[in-house]
Amino acid sequence: MPANEFLLPQGRLIFSHDLPDNVYTLITGGRAPAKDWLDAARRGHLWALDHGIDICHEMKLLPERLIGDGDSASSQAWDWALAAGVRTEHFSPRKDLTDTQIALHRLKEAHTPCFLLITGAFGGRFDHAMSTIFSFAHMHLPGLLADEKEACFFLRGNERLAFAAEKKAKAISLLPMTEECLGVNLEGTAWPLQDARLSQHEPYAVSNEFAVESSSFSVSLAKGVLAVYLYWE
């Protein structure tokens, strides 16, 4: 696979820059990904974040590391990880950061370039999903959130990416993670954009779709941080 590509079961992401070789799959505590999707998508190091250990336990995937306060994980799954010798960081629930934020900080503090696939981030509590999306967007760690139904990846100033679909998403949305995103270009969709300004105060570029003749699209921006969100039925 080329150094600037990342493969999901739904399609191929092509970035404008090479990706780090070091890949981490983080399973957090929202909606569990489908087992066949996770088997196909996951790679590299596997970490479980609190309730994510239940997903690992159910799928018989032993993580390298478990991070969390244990408030949403089952004791059976947690004990399974401890008995297997999984490196564990157990925190009090009375803490400032979420379990996912702690994991992101751990990876940032390691000073080793890495690419992250975070799954189990959707379909649970909205506050946790929003916290994860904004934290990831501004941590300047390359990667994406994804499962078989949804995906969210990030562009920062002067970056470009393309998505070549194996399965066309029902919706393509562009969501500003900064107050504004400038110089946004979108091609291969029913409603393209050219040198557009997107504002966080009124994020209107939602529910776009692939152009009829296209199974790929590309997006770029000059300034800001932009989330590209895809939804499959």
PDB file of C-alpha atoms in Angstrom:
ATOM      1  CA  MET A   1       0.000   0.000   0.000  1.00  0.00           C
ATOM      2  CA  PRO A   2       1.368   3.480  -0.837  1.00  0.00           C
ATOM      3  CA  ALA A   3       2.706   5.416   2.144  1.00  0.00           C
ATOM      4  CA  ASN A   4      -0.027   8.077   1.879  1.00  0.00           C
ATOM      5  CA  GLU A   5      -3.009   5.677   1.891  1.00  0.00           C
ATOM      6  CA  PHE A   6      -5.137   4.070   4.587  1.00  0.00           C
ATOM      7  CA  LEU A   7      -7.577   1.305   3.767  1.00  0.00           C
ATOM      8  CA  LEU A   8     -11.001   0.904   5.333  1.00  0.00           C
ATOM      9  CA  PRO A   9     -13.520  -1.789   4.377  1.00  0.00           C
ATOM     10  CA  GLN A  10     -15.676   0.980   2.859  1.00  0.00           C
ATOM     11  CA  GLY A  11     -12.895   2.457   0.738  1.00  0.00           C
ATOM     12  CA  ARG A  12      -9.439   3.949   0.432  1.00  0.00           C
ATOM     13  CA  LEU A  13      -8.247   7.212   1.985  1.00  0.00           C
ATOM     14  CA  ILE A  14      -5.532   8.997   0.042  1.00  0.00           C
ATOM     15  CA  PHE A  15      -3.762  11.784   1.921  1.00  0.00           C
ATOM     16  CA  SER A  16      -1.587  14.550   0.496  1.00  0.00           C
ATOM     17  CA  HIS A  17       1.259  13.491   2.797  1.00  0.00           C
ATOM     18  CA  ASP A  18       2.855  10.222   3.831  1.00  0.00           C
ATOM     19  CA  LEU A  19       1.432   8.550   6.935  1.00  0.00           C
ATOM     20  CA  PRO A  20       3.481   7.249   9.886  1.00  0.00           C
ATOM     21  CA  ASP A  21       4.258   3.540   9.787  1.00  0.00           C
ATOM     22  CA  ASN A  22       3.284   3.173  13.441  1.00  0.00           C
ATOM     23  CA  VAL A  23      -0.487   2.519  13.641  1.00  0.00           C
ATOM     24  CA  TYR A  24      -2.692   2.265  16.734  1.00  0.00           C
ATOM     25  CA  THR A  25      -6.258   0.975  16.858  1.00  0.00           C
ATOM     26  CA  LEU A  26      -8.116   2.398  19.864  1.00  0.00           C
ATOM     27  CA  ILE A  27     -11.436   0.854  20.897  1.00  0.00           C
ATOM     28  CA  THR A  28     -13.515   3.158  23.036  1.00  0.00           C
ATOM     29  CA  GLY A  29     -16.876   2.852  24.735  1.00  0.00           C
ATOM     30  CA  GLY A  30     -19.576   3.802  22.224  1.00  0.00           C
ATOM     31  CA  ARG A  31     -21.330   1.579  19.698  1.00  0.00           C
ATOM     32  CA  ALA A  32     -19.360  -1.600  19.125  1.00  0.00           C
ATOM     33  CA  PRO A  33     -18.103  -2.009  15.556  1.00  0.00           C
ATOM     34  CA  ALA A  34     -19.228  -5.070  13.649  1.00  0.00           C
ATOM     35  CA  LYS A  35     -16.771  -7.917  14.181  1.00  0.00           C
ATOM     36  CA  ASP A  36     -16.106  -8.479  10.478  1.00  0.00           C
ATOM     37  CA  TRP A  37     -15.521  -4.747  10.000  1.00  0.00           C
ATOM     38  CA  LEU A  38     -13.091  -4.597  12.924  1.00  0.00           C
ATOM     39  CA  ASP A  39     -11.231  -7.700  11.757  1.00  0.00           C
ATOM     40  CA  ALA A  40     -10.719  -6.056   8.362  1.00  0.00           C
ATOM     41  CA  ALA A  41      -9.961  -2.523   9.589  1.00  0.00           C
ATOM     42  CA  ARG A  42      -7.785  -2.908  12.658  1.00  0.00           C
ATOM     43  CA  ARG A  43      -4.009  -2.967  12.469  1.00  0.00           C
ATOM     44  CA  GLY A  44      -0.951  -2.192  14.497  1.00  0.00           C
ATOM     45  CA  HIS A  45      -1.155  -1.775  18.269  1.00  0.00           C
ATOM     46  CA  LEU A  46      -4.520  -2.400  19.950  1.00  0.00           C
ATOM     47  CA  TRP A  47      -5.605  -0.320  22.963  1.00  0.00           C
ATOM     48  CA  ALA A  48      -8.872  -0.569  24.889  1.00  0.00           C
ATOM     49  CA  LEU A  49     -10.350   2.501  26.567  1.00  0.00           C
ATOM     50  CA  ASP A  50     -12.628   1.626  29.493  1.00  0.00           C
ATOM     51  CA  HIS A  51     -15.860   0.090  28.084  1.00  0.00           C
ATOM     52  CA  GLY A  52     -13.830  -0.725  24.972  1.00  0.00           C
ATOM     53  CA  ILE A  53     -12.442  -3.681  26.939  1.00  0.00           C
ATOM     54  CA  ASP A  54     -15.911  -5.241  26.816  1.00  0.00           C
ATOM     55  CA  ILE A  55     -15.775  -5.117  23.035  1.00  0.00           C
ATOM     56  CA  CYS A  56     -12.309  -6.696  23.098  1.00  0.00           C
ATOM     57  CA  HIS A  57     -13.489  -9.377  25.522  1.00  0.00           C
ATOM     58  CA  GLU A  58     -16.532 -10.230  23.430  1.00  0.00           C
ATOM     59  CA  MET A  59     -14.445 -10.419  20.248  1.00  0.00           C
ATOM     60  CA  LYS A  60     -11.553 -12.227  21.980  1.00  0.00           C
ATOM     61  CA  LEU A  61      -9.059  -9.510  21.026  1.00  0.00           C
ATOM     62  CA  LEU A  62      -6.471  -9.024  23.753  1.00  0.00           C
ATOM     63  CA  PRO A  63      -5.275  -5.387  23.773  1.00  0.00           C
ATOM     64  CA  GLU A  64      -1.741  -4.304  24.535  1.00  0.00           C
ATOM     65  CA  ARG A  65      -2.992  -1.600  26.874  1.00  0.00           C
ATOM     66  CA  LEU A  66      -6.113  -0.771  28.883  1.00  0.00           C
ATOM     67  CA  ILE A  67      -6.822   2.805  29.988  1.00  0.00           C
ATOM     68  CA  GLY A  68      -9.845   3.894  31.964  1.00  0.00           C
ATOM     69  CA  ASP A  69     -11.636   4.560  35.207  1.00  0.00           C
ATOM     70  CA  GLY A  70     -13.677   1.364  35.016  1.00  0.00           C
ATOM     71  CA  ASP A  71     -17.006   3.123  35.442  1.00  0.00           C
ATOM     72  CA  SER A  72     -18.507   1.669  32.268  1.00  0.00           C
ATOM     73  CA  ALA A  73     -16.484  -1.520  31.778  1.00  0.00           C
ATOM     74  CA  SER A  74     -17.677  -4.844  33.127  1.00  0.00           C
ATOM     75  CA  SER A  75     -15.640  -6.347  35.951  1.00  0.00           C
ATOM     76  CA  GLN A  76     -15.482  -9.619  34.008  1.00  0.00           C
ATOM     77  CA  ALA A  77     -13.792  -7.998  31.010  1.00  0.00           C
ATOM     78  CA  TRP A  78     -11.502  -5.894  33.205  1.00  0.00           C
ATOM     79  CA  ASP A  79     -10.409  -8.963  35.218  1.00  0.00           C
ATOM     80  CA  TRP A  80      -9.853 -10.870  31.956  1.00  0.00           C
ATOM     81  CA  ALA A  81      -7.414  -8.183  30.819  1.00  0.00           C
ATOM     82  CA  LEU A  82      -5.610  -8.089  34.171  1.00  0.00           C
ATOM     83  CA  ALA A  83      -5.296 -11.895  34.277  1.00  0.00           C
ATOM     84  CA  ALA A  84      -3.765 -11.834  30.794  1.00  0.00           C
ATOM     85  CA  GLY A  85      -1.137  -9.313  31.896  1.00  0.00           C
ATOM     86  CA  VAL A  86      -2.442  -6.355  29.882  1.00  0.00           C
ATOM     87  CA  ARG A  87      -0.650  -3.133  30.835  1.00  0.00           C
ATOM     88  CA  THR A  88      -3.338  -1.164  32.649  1.00  0.00           C
ATOM     89  CA  GLU A  89      -3.791   2.434  33.762  1.00  0.00           C
ATOM     90  CA  HIS A  90      -6.712   2.628  36.181  1.00  0.00           C
ATOM     91  CA  PHE A  91      -7.941   6.092  37.137  1.00  0.00           C
ATOM     92  CA  SER A  92     -10.499   7.479  39.530  1.00  0.00           C
ATOM     93  CA  PRO A  93     -13.763   8.479  37.816  1.00  0.00           C
ATOM     94  CA  ARG A  94     -13.284  11.898  39.492  1.00  0.00           C
ATOM     95  CA  LYS A  95     -10.824  13.183  36.924  1.00  0.00           C
ATOM     96  CA  ASP A  96     -10.751  16.036  34.433  1.00  0.00           C
ATOM     97  CA  LEU A  97      -9.977  14.194  31.182  1.00  0.00           C
ATOM     98  CA  THR A  98     -11.998  11.456  29.533  1.00  0.00           C
ATOM     99  CA  ASP A  99     -10.397   8.050  29.044  1.00  0.00           C
ATOM    100  CA  THR A 100     -10.002   8.756  25.325  1.00  0.00           C
ATOM    101  CA  GLN A 101      -8.352  12.116  26.010  1.00  0.00           C
ATOM    102  CA  ILE A 102      -5.873  10.424  28.362  1.00  0.00           C
ATOM    103  CA  ALA A 103      -4.992   7.906  25.635  1.00  0.00           C
ATOM    104  CA  LEU A 104      -4.479  10.699  23.090  1.00  0.00           C
ATOM    105  CA  HIS A 105      -2.173  12.498  25.519  1.00  0.00           C
ATOM    106  CA  ARG A 106      -0.203   9.304  26.128  1.00  0.00           C
ATOM    107  CA  LEU A 107       0.391   8.890  22.412  1.00  0.00           C
ATOM    108  CA  LYS A 108       1.271  12.565  21.989  1.00  0.00           C
ATOM    109  CA  GLU A 109       3.728  12.435  24.901  1.00  0.00           C
ATOM    110  CA  ALA A 110       5.490   9.414  23.374  1.00  0.00           C
ATOM    111  CA  HIS A 111       6.914  11.702  20.647  1.00  0.00           C
ATOM    112  CA  THR A 112       6.735   8.796  18.187  1.00  0.00           C
ATOM    113  CA  PRO A 113       4.875   9.568  14.966  1.00  0.00           C
ATOM    114  CA  CYS A 114       1.765   7.412  14.710  1.00  0.00           C
ATOM    115  CA  PHE A 115      -1.543   7.096  12.871  1.00  0.00           C
ATOM    116  CA  LEU A 116      -4.692   6.380  14.872  1.00  0.00           C
ATOM    117  CA  LEU A 117      -7.870   4.489  14.066  1.00  0.00           C
ATOM    118  CA  ILE A 118     -10.415   5.113  16.821  1.00  0.00           C
ATOM    119  CA  THR A 119     -13.485   2.901  16.751  1.00  0.00           C
ATOM    120  CA  GLY A 120     -16.385   2.547  19.163  1.00  0.00           C
ATOM    121  CA  ALA A 121     -16.611   6.356  19.174  1.00  0.00           C
ATOM    122  CA  PHE A 122     -20.087   6.692  17.658  1.00  0.00           C
ATOM    123  CA  GLY A 123     -23.563   5.660  18.714  1.00  0.00           C
ATOM    124  CA  GLY A 124     -23.152   6.249  22.433  1.00  0.00           C
ATOM    125  CA  ARG A 125     -23.328   9.462  24.418  1.00  0.00           C
ATOM    126  CA  PHE A 126     -23.232  12.652  22.368  1.00  0.00           C
ATOM    127  CA  ASP A 127     -21.065  14.479  24.921  1.00  0.00           C
ATOM    128  CA  HIS A 128     -18.374  11.797  24.754  1.00  0.00           C
ATOM    129  CA  ALA A 129     -18.468  11.710  20.957  1.00  0.00           C
ATOM    130  CA  MET A 130     -18.175  15.496  20.733  1.00  0.00           C
ATOM    131  CA  SER A 131     -15.324  15.541  23.257  1.00  0.00           C
ATOM    132  CA  THR A 132     -13.456  12.863  21.318  1.00  0.00           C
ATOM    133  CA  ILE A 133     -13.952  14.531  17.926  1.00  0.00           C
ATOM    134  CA  PHE A 134     -12.812  17.985  19.070  1.00  0.00           C
ATOM    135  CA  SER A 135      -9.907  16.621  21.124  1.00  0.00           C
ATOM    136  CA  PHE A 136      -8.673  14.460  18.247  1.00  0.00           C
ATOM    137  CA  ALA A 137      -9.060  17.279  15.739  1.00  0.00           C
ATOM    138  CA  HIS A 138      -6.843  19.620  17.770  1.00  0.00           C
ATOM    139  CA  MET A 139      -4.298  17.076  19.036  1.00  0.00           C
ATOM    140  CA  HIS A 140      -2.492  17.130  15.667  1.00  0.00           C
ATOM    141  CA  LEU A 141      -2.263  13.351  15.588  1.00  0.00           C
ATOM    142  CA  PRO A 142      -3.099  11.944  12.149  1.00  0.00           C
ATOM    143  CA  GLY A 143      -5.937   9.475  12.047  1.00  0.00           C
ATOM    144  CA  LEU A 144      -9.684   8.958  11.910  1.00  0.00           C
ATOM    145  CA  LEU A 145     -12.726   7.721  13.789  1.00  0.00           C
ATOM    146  CA  ALA A 146     -14.639   4.966  12.031  1.00  0.00           C
ATOM    147  CA  ASP A 147     -16.865   1.929  12.134  1.00  0.00           C
ATOM    148  CA  GLU A 148     -19.046   0.269   9.490  1.00  0.00           C
ATOM    149  CA  LYS A 149     -21.720   3.001   9.714  1.00  0.00           C
ATOM    150  CA  GLU A 150     -19.786   6.251  10.207  1.00  0.00           C
ATOM    151  CA  ALA A 151     -16.358   7.757   9.673  1.00  0.00           C
ATOM    152  CA  CYS A 152     -14.774  11.094  10.511  1.00  0.00           C
ATOM    153  CA  PHE A 153     -11.339  12.208   9.412  1.00  0.00           C
ATOM    154  CA  PHE A 154      -9.547  15.523   9.639  1.00  0.00           C
ATOM    155  CA  LEU A 155      -7.860  18.010   7.357  1.00  0.00           C
ATOM    156  CA  ARG A 156      -5.632  20.833   8.511  1.00  0.00           C
ATOM    157  CA  GLY A 157      -4.448  23.893   6.606  1.00  0.00           C
ATOM    158  CA  ASN A 158      -2.893  23.204   3.192  1.00  0.00           C
ATOM    159  CA  GLU A 159      -3.803  19.517   3.269  1.00  0.00           C
ATOM    160  CA  ARG A 160      -5.798  17.508   0.762  1.00  0.00           C
ATOM    161  CA  LEU A 161      -7.326  14.057   0.816  1.00  0.00           C
ATOM    162  CA  ALA A 162      -9.378  11.855  -1.451  1.00  0.00           C
ATOM    163  CA  PHE A 163     -11.709   8.963  -0.695  1.00  0.00           C
ATOM    164  CA  ALA A 164     -12.162   6.171  -3.241  1.00  0.00           C
ATOM    165  CA  ALA A 165     -15.260   4.247  -2.216  1.00  0.00           C
ATOM    166  CA  GLU A 166     -15.799   0.524  -2.276  1.00  0.00           C
ATOM    167  CA  LYS A 167     -19.205   1.354  -0.822  1.00  0.00           C
ATOM    168  CA  LYS A 168     -20.658   4.806  -1.441  1.00  0.00           C
ATOM    169  CA  ALA A 169     -21.611   6.736   1.666  1.00  0.00           C
ATOM    170  CA  LYS A 170     -25.168   8.020   1.904  1.00  0.00           C
ATOM    171  CA  ALA A 171     -23.978  11.391   3.243  1.00  0.00           C
ATOM    172  CA  ILE A 172     -20.795  13.454   3.040  1.00  0.00           C
ATOM    173  CA  SER A 173     -20.539  16.401   5.427  1.00  0.00           C
ATOM    174  CA  LEU A 174     -17.838  19.002   6.069  1.00  0.00           C
ATOM    175  CA  LEU A 175     -17.764  20.267   9.662  1.00  0.00           C
ATOM    176  CA  PRO A 176     -15.469  23.130  10.732  1.00  0.00           C
ATOM    177  CA  MET A 177     -13.486  22.316  13.869  1.00  0.00           C
ATOM    178  CA  THR A 178     -12.137  25.864  14.029  1.00  0.00           C
ATOM    179  CA  GLU A 179     -14.147  29.084  13.993  1.00  0.00           C
ATOM    180  CA  GLU A 180     -13.800  29.135  10.233  1.00  0.00           C
ATOM    181  CA  CYS A 181     -12.220  27.081   7.456  1.00  0.00           C
ATOM    182  CA  LEU A 182     -10.981  28.993   4.424  1.00  0.00           C
ATOM    183  CA  GLY A 183     -10.228  27.961   0.869  1.00  0.00           C
ATOM    184  CA  VAL A 184     -12.312  24.787   1.002  1.00  0.00           C
ATOM    185  CA  ASN A 185     -12.516  22.847  -2.256  1.00  0.00           C
ATOM    186  CA  LEU A 186     -14.691  19.782  -2.785  1.00  0.00           C
ATOM    187  CA  GLU A 187     -14.828  17.720  -5.998  1.00  0.00           C
ATOM    188  CA  GLY A 188     -16.639  14.534  -7.023  1.00  0.00           C
ATOM    189  CA  THR A 189     -19.850  15.357  -5.146  1.00  0.00           C
ATOM    190  CA  ALA A 190     -23.325  16.417  -6.220  1.00  0.00           C
ATOM    191  CA  TRP A 191     -22.672  19.894  -4.784  1.00  0.00           C
ATOM    192  CA  PRO A 192     -19.000  20.809  -5.192  1.00  0.00           C
ATOM    193  CA  LEU A 193     -17.269  23.710  -3.466  1.00  0.00           C
ATOM    194  CA  GLN A 194     -14.587  26.051  -4.744  1.00  0.00           C
ATOM    195  CA  ASP A 195     -12.553  28.319  -2.475  1.00  0.00           C
ATOM    196  CA  ALA A 196     -15.423  28.277   0.047  1.00  0.00           C
ATOM    197  CA  ARG A 197     -15.514  29.690   3.557  1.00  0.00           C
ATOM    198  CA  LEU A 198     -17.157  27.426   6.137  1.00  0.00           C
ATOM    199  CA  SER A 199     -18.135  28.859   9.506  1.00  0.00           C
ATOM    200  CA  GLN A 200     -18.480  26.964  12.767  1.00  0.00           C
ATOM    201  CA  HIS A 201     -21.381  29.264  13.618  1.00  0.00           C
ATOM    202  CA  GLU A 202     -23.477  27.922  10.728  1.00  0.00           C
ATOM    203  CA  PRO A 203     -22.056  24.651   9.375  1.00  0.00           C
ATOM    204  CA  TYR A 204     -24.151  24.278   6.231  1.00  0.00           C
ATOM    205  CA  ALA A 205     -22.011  21.856   4.180  1.00  0.00           C
ATOM    206  CA  VAL A 206     -23.852  18.734   5.365  1.00  0.00           C
ATOM    207  CA  SER A 207     -25.641  15.847   3.645  1.00  0.00           C
ATOM    208  CA  ASN A 208     -23.760  16.114   0.377  1.00  0.00           C
ATOM    209  CA  GLU A 209     -23.456  12.962  -1.735  1.00  0.00           C
ATOM    210  CA  PHE A 210     -21.351  11.443  -4.457  1.00  0.00           C
ATOM    211  CA  ALA A 211     -21.896  12.772  -7.942  1.00  0.00           C
ATOM    212  CA  VAL A 212     -23.885  10.266  -9.992  1.00  0.00           C
ATOM    213  CA  GLU A 213     -20.919   9.276 -12.169  1.00  0.00           C
ATOM    214  CA  SER A 214     -18.370   9.299  -9.348  1.00  0.00           C
ATOM    215  CA  SER A 215     -17.267   6.794  -6.713  1.00  0.00           C
ATOM    216  CA  SER A 216     -14.599   9.088  -5.265  1.00  0.00           C
ATOM    217  CA  PHE A 217     -14.324  12.631  -3.982  1.00  0.00           C
ATOM    218  CA  SER A 218     -11.535  14.942  -2.851  1.00  0.00           C
ATOM    219  CA  VAL A 219     -11.419  17.827  -0.403  1.00  0.00           C
ATOM    220  CA  SER A 220      -8.763  20.407   0.456  1.00  0.00           C
ATOM    221  CA  LEU A 221      -8.501  23.589   2.462  1.00  0.00           C
ATOM    222  CA  ALA A 222      -6.108  26.492   2.882  1.00  0.00           C
ATOM    223  CA  LYS A 223      -6.645  27.343   6.541  1.00  0.00           C
ATOM    224  CA  GLY A 224      -8.341  25.855   9.590  1.00  0.00           C
ATOM    225  CA  VAL A 225      -9.205  22.366  10.822  1.00  0.00           C
ATOM    226  CA  LEU A 226     -11.968  20.546   8.964  1.00  0.00           C
ATOM    227  CA  ALA A 227     -13.755  17.305   9.824  1.00  0.00           C
ATOM    228  CA  VAL A 228     -14.946  15.211   6.886  1.00  0.00           C
ATOM    229  CA  TYR A 229     -17.834  13.015   8.002  1.00  0.00           C
ATOM    230  CA  LEU A 230     -19.282  10.029   6.117  1.00  0.00           C
ATOM    231  CA  TYR A 231     -22.432   8.074   6.887  1.00  0.00           C
ATOM    232  CA  TRP A 232     -23.474   4.660   5.572  1.00  0.00           C
ATOM    233  CA  GLU A 233     -26.879   3.084   6.178  1.00  0.00           C
TER     234      GLU A 233
END
